[in-house]
Amino acid sequence: WGTDEKAVISVLAHRNAAQRNAIRQAYQELYGEDLIKRLEKELSGDFE
């Protein structure tokens, strides 16, 4: 993936819970996998 961690943080940090849930659902529908699990694999550190 070559994930840009700063971009991911920027996008998710500026969304409310409902918006983050909508992003997660859309990702699941588009890619057939859970966004949180994918991010856990792609990102370093603790993002909880």
CSV table of C-alpha atoms in Angstrom, one decimal:
chain,number,residue,atom,x,y,z
A,1,TRP,CA,0.0,0.0,0.0
A,2,GLY,CA,2.7,2.5,0.8
A,3,THR,CA,0.4,4.1,3.4
A,4,ASP,CA,0.7,7.8,4.1
A,5,GLU,CA,0.1,7.7,7.9
A,6,LYS,CA,-0.2,11.4,8.2
A,7,ALA,CA,-2.9,11.5,5.6
A,8,VAL,CA,-4.9,8.7,7.2
A,9,ILE,CA,-4.7,10.5,10.6
A,10,SER,CA,-5.6,13.8,9.0
A,11,VAL,CA,-8.7,12.4,7.3
A,12,LEU,CA,-9.9,10.3,10.3
A,13,ALA,CA,-9.1,12.8,13.0
A,14,HIS,CA,-11.3,15.5,11.4
A,15,ARG,CA,-14.4,13.3,11.1
A,16,ASN,CA,-17.0,12.6,13.8
A,17,ALA,CA,-18.0,9.1,14.8
A,18,ALA,CA,-20.9,8.8,12.3
A,19,GLN,CA,-18.6,9.9,9.5
A,20,ARG,CA,-15.9,7.4,10.5
A,21,ASN,CA,-18.5,4.6,10.6
A,22,ALA,CA,-19.7,5.6,7.1
A,23,ILE,CA,-16.2,5.5,5.8
A,24,ARG,CA,-15.7,2.1,7.4
A,25,GLN,CA,-18.9,0.7,5.9
A,26,ALA,CA,-18.1,2.1,2.4
A,27,TYR,CA,-14.6,0.6,2.6
A,28,GLN,CA,-16.2,-2.8,3.5
A,29,GLU,CA,-18.6,-2.6,0.6
A,30,LEU,CA,-15.9,-1.6,-1.9
A,31,TYR,CA,-13.1,-3.9,-0.9
A,32,GLY,CA,-14.8,-6.7,1.0
A,33,GLU,CA,-12.6,-6.3,4.1
A,34,ASP,CA,-12.7,-4.3,7.3
A,35,LEU,CA,-10.9,-1.0,7.2
A,36,ILE,CA,-9.8,-1.2,10.9
A,37,LYS,CA,-8.1,-4.5,10.3
A,38,ARG,CA,-6.4,-3.2,7.2
A,39,LEU,CA,-5.2,-0.1,9.0
A,40,GLU,CA,-3.9,-2.2,11.8
A,41,LYS,CA,-1.8,-4.1,9.3
A,42,GLU,CA,-0.6,-1.0,7.4
A,43,LEU,CA,0.1,1.5,10.1
A,44,SER,CA,2.8,1.5,12.7
A,45,GLY,CA,2.3,2.3,16.3
A,46,ASP,CA,-0.8,2.4,18.5
A,47,PHE,CA,-3.8,4.2,17.0
A,48,GLU,CA,-6.4,3.2,19.5
